[in-house]
Tab-separated table of C-alpha atoms in Angstrom:
chain	number	residue	atom	x	y	z
A	150	MET	CA	234.931	-36.553	71.242
A	151	ASN	CA	233.711	-33.012	71.527
A	152	LYS	CA	236.019	-32.502	74.522
A	153	LEU	CA	239.083	-33.484	72.527
A	154	VAL	CA	238.060	-31.510	69.432
A	155	GLN	CA	237.523	-28.447	71.744
A	156	TYR	CA	241.030	-29.021	73.270
A	157	PHE	CA	242.502	-28.241	69.760
A	158	LYS	CA	240.079	-25.392	69.094
A	159	ASN	CA	241.590	-23.647	72.143
A	160	LEU	CA	245.089	-23.904	70.589
A	161	SER	CA	246.227	-21.234	68.161
A	162	GLY	CA	249.182	-21.013	65.777
A	163	GLY	CA	249.025	-24.504	64.229
A	164	VAL	CA	249.861	-27.944	65.393
A	165	CYS	CA	252.458	-30.652	64.534
A	166	VAL	CA	251.250	-34.160	65.380
A	167	ALA	CA	253.927	-36.832	66.118
A	168	PHE	CA	252.131	-39.407	63.949
A	169	SER	CA	253.150	-43.059	64.136
A	170	GLY	CA	249.989	-44.285	62.351
A	171	GLY	CA	248.770	-46.111	65.519
A	172	VAL	CA	245.483	-45.564	67.147
A	173	ASP	CA	246.593	-42.994	69.688
A	174	SER	CA	248.200	-40.563	67.220
A	175	ALA	CA	245.423	-41.202	64.687
A	176	VAL	CA	242.755	-40.012	67.169
A	177	VAL	CA	244.800	-37.014	68.038
A	178	LEU	CA	245.307	-36.107	64.358
A	179	SER	CA	241.568	-36.621	63.588
A	180	ALA	CA	240.531	-34.372	66.429
A	181	ALA	CA	243.038	-31.565	65.341
A	182	LEU	CA	241.606	-31.828	61.800
A	183	GLN	CA	238.079	-31.650	62.955
A	184	ALA	CA	238.915	-28.586	64.995
A	185	GLY	CA	240.017	-26.855	61.965
A	186	CYS	CA	243.637	-26.428	63.022
A	187	ARG	CA	246.507	-25.899	60.591
A	188	VAL	CA	248.092	-29.269	61.230
A	189	HIS	CA	251.010	-31.349	59.961
A	190	ALA	CA	251.328	-35.064	60.682
A	191	VAL	CA	254.973	-36.065	60.882
A	192	THR	CA	256.219	-39.616	61.188
A	193	LEU	CA	259.640	-40.157	62.747
A	194	HIS	CA	261.676	-42.956	61.129
A	195	SER	CA	264.925	-44.339	62.394
A	196	PRO	CA	266.707	-47.627	62.620
A	197	LEU	CA	264.738	-48.282	65.803
A	198	HIS	CA	261.524	-48.528	63.719
A	199	SER	CA	260.165	-51.118	61.403
A	200	PRO	CA	260.648	-50.039	57.635
A	201	ALA	CA	256.955	-50.654	57.051
A	202	ASP	CA	255.984	-47.891	59.574
A	203	PRO	CA	256.213	-44.859	57.334
A	204	ASP	CA	254.187	-46.396	54.508
A	205	GLY	CA	251.353	-47.229	56.799
A	206	ALA	CA	251.337	-43.862	58.433
A	207	LYS	CA	251.443	-42.103	55.147
A	208	ALA	CA	248.448	-44.092	53.780
A	209	LEU	CA	246.440	-43.219	56.954
A	210	ALA	CA	247.285	-39.547	56.863
A	211	GLN	CA	246.197	-39.391	53.246
A	212	GLU	CA	242.959	-41.137	54.161
A	213	LEU	CA	242.424	-38.517	56.804
A	214	GLY	CA	243.272	-35.636	54.366
A	215	ALA	CA	246.188	-34.427	56.422
A	216	THR	CA	249.526	-32.889	55.339
A	217	HIS	CA	252.136	-35.585	56.009
A	218	ALA	CA	255.863	-35.794	56.179
A	219	VAL	CA	258.474	-38.399	57.066
A	220	LEU	CA	261.351	-37.220	59.236
A	221	THR	CA	264.274	-39.652	58.832
A	222	ILE	CA	266.883	-40.010	61.496
A	223	ASP	CA	269.772	-41.954	59.908
A	224	GLU	CA	272.028	-42.281	62.926
A	225	ILE	CA	271.180	-43.136	66.458
A	226	PRO	CA	273.601	-41.656	69.054
A	227	ALA	CA	275.817	-44.177	70.774
A	228	PRO	CA	274.390	-43.854	74.282
A	229	ILE	CA	270.951	-44.994	72.939
A	230	LEU	CA	272.477	-47.945	71.036
A	231	ASP	CA	274.018	-49.032	74.486
A	232	ASN	CA	270.355	-49.689	75.428
A	233	PRO	CA	270.558	-48.314	78.979
A	234	VAL	CA	267.595	-48.537	81.359
A	235	ASN	CA	266.784	-44.898	80.481
A	236	ARG	CA	267.048	-45.494	76.701
A	237	CYS	CA	263.449	-44.353	76.159
A	238	TYR	CA	264.274	-41.000	77.741
A	239	LEU	CA	267.336	-40.510	75.690
A	240	CYS	CA	265.553	-41.512	72.519
A	241	LYS	CA	262.571	-39.309	73.007
A	242	LYS	CA	264.813	-36.353	73.818
A	243	GLU	CA	266.665	-36.924	70.515
A	244	LEU	CA	263.792	-37.702	68.236
A	245	PHE	CA	261.312	-35.044	69.589
A	246	SER	CA	264.113	-32.295	69.535
A	247	SER	CA	264.229	-32.932	65.738
A	248	LEU	CA	260.460	-32.769	65.567
A	249	TRP	CA	260.570	-29.392	67.356
A	250	ASP	CA	262.972	-28.248	64.637
A	251	TYR	CA	260.580	-29.184	61.961
A	252	THR	CA	257.622	-27.709	63.847
A	253	ARG	CA	259.307	-24.360	64.206
A	254	LYS	CA	260.504	-24.315	60.486
A	255	GLN	CA	256.865	-24.792	59.456
A	256	GLY	CA	255.781	-21.939	61.605
A	257	LEU	CA	253.666	-24.177	63.857
A	258	ALA	CA	253.212	-23.276	67.523
A	259	HIS	CA	252.550	-26.666	69.159
A	260	LEU	CA	253.890	-30.218	69.107
A	261	VAL	CA	251.609	-32.909	70.292
A	262	ASP	CA	251.818	-36.718	70.631
A	263	GLY	CA	249.490	-39.575	71.367
A	264	THR	CA	250.502	-40.485	74.911
A	265	ASN	CA	247.396	-41.629	76.851
A	266	ALA	CA	246.594	-41.830	80.516
A	267	ASP	CA	247.450	-45.492	80.800
A	268	ASP	CA	251.065	-44.751	79.728
A	269	HIS	CA	251.533	-43.064	83.046
A	270	LYS	CA	250.869	-46.220	84.918
A	271	VAL	CA	253.762	-48.192	83.548
A	272	TYR	CA	257.522	-47.695	82.985
A	273	ARG	CA	257.737	-44.943	80.418
A	274	PRO	CA	260.950	-42.896	81.026
A	275	GLY	CA	260.416	-41.098	77.786
A	276	LEU	CA	257.584	-39.222	79.222
A	277	ARG	CA	260.015	-37.083	81.156
A	278	ALA	CA	261.686	-35.998	77.967
A	279	LEU	CA	258.341	-34.961	76.428
A	280	LYS	CA	257.575	-32.807	79.470
A	281	GLU	CA	261.029	-31.246	79.405
A	282	LEU	CA	260.621	-30.457	75.783
A	283	GLY	CA	257.125	-28.956	76.179
A	284	VAL	CA	255.320	-31.551	74.031
A	285	LYS	CA	251.564	-31.668	74.656
A	286	SER	CA	249.743	-34.989	75.265
A	287	PRO	CA	246.034	-34.242	74.939
A	288	LEU	CA	244.893	-37.760	75.523
A	289	ALA	CA	246.809	-38.016	78.824
A	290	GLU	CA	245.880	-34.489	79.877
A	291	LEU	CA	242.200	-35.304	79.454
A	292	GLY	CA	242.576	-38.619	81.166
A	293	TYR	CA	241.725	-40.902	78.334
A	294	SER	CA	242.690	-44.625	78.851
A	295	LYS	CA	243.729	-46.795	75.972
A	296	GLU	CA	240.347	-48.428	75.851
A	297	GLN	CA	238.645	-44.952	75.687
A	298	VAL	CA	241.014	-43.999	72.949
A	299	ARG	CA	239.952	-47.044	70.870
A	300	ALA	CA	236.299	-46.085	71.523
A	301	LEU	CA	237.018	-42.624	70.225
A	302	ALA	CA	238.710	-44.190	67.140
A	303	ARG	CA	235.646	-46.182	66.437
A	304	GLU	CA	233.570	-42.953	66.881
A	305	PHE	CA	235.758	-41.222	64.407
A	306	GLY	CA	235.509	-44.178	62.053
A	307	LEU	CA	239.282	-44.782	61.932
A	308	THR	CA	240.455	-48.002	60.344
A	309	VAL	CA	243.163	-48.377	62.887
A	310	ALA	CA	240.674	-48.508	65.886
A	311	GLU	CA	241.761	-52.086	66.820
A	312	LYS	CA	245.352	-51.916	65.627
A	313	PRO	CA	247.738	-53.408	68.288
A	314	SER	CA	250.446	-51.180	69.782
A	315	ALA	CA	253.896	-51.330	68.113
A	316	PRO	CA	256.644	-49.956	70.281
A	317	CYS	CA	260.149	-49.377	68.802
A	318	LEU	CA	262.285	-52.392	68.061
A	319	ALA	CA	264.698	-51.706	70.941
A	320	THR	CA	262.132	-53.090	73.253
A	321	ARG	CA	262.920	-56.530	71.909
A	322	PHE	CA	266.310	-56.646	73.683
A	323	PRO	CA	267.329	-56.724	77.379
A	324	TYR	CA	268.714	-53.546	78.775
A	325	GLY	CA	272.505	-53.399	78.248
A	326	THR	CA	272.459	-55.276	74.963
A	327	ARG	CA	274.269	-53.346	72.332
A	328	LEU	CA	271.774	-52.486	69.557
A	329	SER	CA	272.496	-52.601	65.857
A	330	GLU	CA	270.416	-52.176	62.737
A	331	GLU	CA	271.157	-55.703	61.796
A	332	LEU	CA	269.893	-57.171	65.073
A	333	MET	CA	266.754	-55.086	65.062
A	334	ALA	CA	266.021	-55.948	61.518
A	335	LYS	CA	266.148	-59.736	62.519
A	336	ALA	CA	263.563	-59.133	65.212
A	337	ASP	CA	261.394	-57.244	62.761
A	338	ARG	CA	261.695	-59.984	60.096
A	339	ILE	CA	260.559	-62.623	62.498
A	340	GLU	CA	257.535	-60.519	63.679
A	341	THR	CA	256.685	-59.680	60.060
A	342	PHE	CA	256.640	-63.362	59.184
A	343	LEU	CA	254.310	-64.187	62.057
A	344	ARG	CA	251.961	-61.330	61.280
A	345	GLU	CA	251.786	-62.653	57.762
A	346	LYS	CA	250.676	-65.966	59.276
A	347	GLY	CA	247.764	-64.241	61.018
A	348	HIS	CA	249.211	-63.108	64.345
A	349	ARG	CA	248.074	-59.596	65.220
A	350	VAL	CA	250.044	-59.310	68.384
A	351	VAL	CA	253.531	-60.706	68.570
A	352	ARG	CA	256.934	-59.922	70.010
A	353	ALA	CA	260.252	-61.557	69.115
A	354	ARG	CA	262.457	-60.978	72.142
A	355	ILE	CA	266.074	-61.409	71.553
A	356	HIS	CA	268.333	-62.869	74.254
A	357	SER	CA	271.807	-63.328	72.692
A	358	ASP	CA	271.470	-66.506	70.635
A	359	THR	CA	267.882	-67.267	71.694
A	360	VAL	CA	264.492	-65.899	70.297
A	361	ARG	CA	261.742	-65.825	72.810
A	362	VAL	CA	258.464	-65.512	70.991
A	363	GLU	CA	255.551	-63.862	72.782
A	364	VAL	CA	251.915	-64.129	71.513
A	365	PRO	CA	248.594	-64.111	73.485
A	366	VAL	CA	247.887	-67.426	75.196
A	367	ASP	CA	244.822	-67.939	73.010
A	368	ASP	CA	247.190	-67.956	69.980
A	369	PHE	CA	249.557	-70.707	71.191
A	370	GLU	CA	248.011	-73.304	68.960
A	371	LYS	CA	248.153	-71.034	65.903
A	372	LEU	CA	251.856	-70.405	66.620
A	373	LEU	CA	252.658	-74.061	66.886
A	374	GLN	CA	251.051	-74.641	63.381
A	375	VAL	CA	253.986	-72.698	61.827
A	376	ARG	CA	256.559	-74.139	64.219
A	377	GLU	CA	258.870	-75.651	61.597
A	378	GLU	CA	258.816	-72.550	59.401
A	379	LEU	CA	259.486	-70.254	62.420
A	380	ILE	CA	262.435	-72.440	63.564
A	381	SER	CA	263.845	-72.453	60.043
A	382	LEU	CA	263.573	-68.664	59.756
A	383	CYS	CA	265.169	-68.071	63.124
A	384	HIS	CA	268.076	-70.428	62.284
A	385	GLU	CA	268.590	-68.689	59.028
A	386	GLN	CA	268.865	-65.409	61.013
A	387	GLY	CA	271.677	-66.954	63.024
A	388	PHE	CA	269.827	-67.851	66.222
A	389	VAL	CA	270.530	-71.175	67.979
A	390	TYR	CA	267.389	-71.540	70.193
A	391	VAL	CA	263.752	-70.735	69.414
A	392	THR	CA	261.334	-70.644	72.405
A	393	MET	CA	257.768	-69.821	73.021
A	394	ASP	CA	257.076	-67.813	76.199
A	395	LEU	CA	254.413	-69.810	78.203
A	396	GLU	CA	253.229	-66.651	80.012
A	397	GLY	CA	252.214	-65.339	76.674
A	398	PHE	CA	252.413	-61.750	75.432
A	399	ARG	CA	253.130	-59.078	78.036
A	400	SER	CA	253.651	-55.535	77.189
A	401	GLY	CA	256.905	-54.393	78.806
A	402	SER	CA	258.158	-57.800	79.651
A	403	MET	CA	261.737	-56.533	79.361
A	404	ASP	CA	261.036	-54.201	82.230
A	405	VAL	CA	260.430	-57.140	84.693
A	406	GLY	CA	262.854	-56.828	87.600
A	407	LEU	CA	263.840	-53.169	87.071
A	408	LYS	CA	264.515	-51.216	90.128
A	409	LEU	CA	262.153	-48.435	89.239
A	410	ASP	CA	262.991	-46.352	92.249
A	411	GLN	CA	266.511	-45.817	90.791
């Protein structure tokens, strides 16, 4: 904890934290505040994100005593909506360029995010965009794994220490699927329903007319308890087939089969 706080003490000129309200960005924000930095927490909101995200982030920022703003991106450029394999790179470039505009207008010198060391071990094309834009990632720079970040969150006394990761809604669709606000809202509606039924970790992967639901293997029985309600909801959303993935929840399951060397 002291090492992370010292990281921010060594920065001068103020800090803007890209603040999703998840555990990674919350730890970064907490450390910046404890270091005495002039800091703004800014939540990006776009059609790629769940409508509930800004409210949760705002409540947590207020809990921590941070200045908070929501930066809304109303339109997503067409190349991103085509959902290419490098979508995350294009998206990060677009969104964090807007964040830099906010950062400079507020007279802040640094833009930081919550990327951790584990993010460099999986397919994360957006990391290249962050590097090109000069975004600092203190957790990754200091070598903190996701589990170490959660330990820090507990040390900081953060209420989101055990909060599951929540990547953008575009990750629910195979690459090459044309994205739309309507489609992403459907995926979000299904996941929201299952979270309300007690599922902490859930993904509704959309394959054309089929919903492939991922939950941890230990939660299979709980999922089957709401089987009829889930099927009814999916049919109401216009899907024909509703399936449960027998492999269980896998982060990045849409990346399986990618030729990463390309």
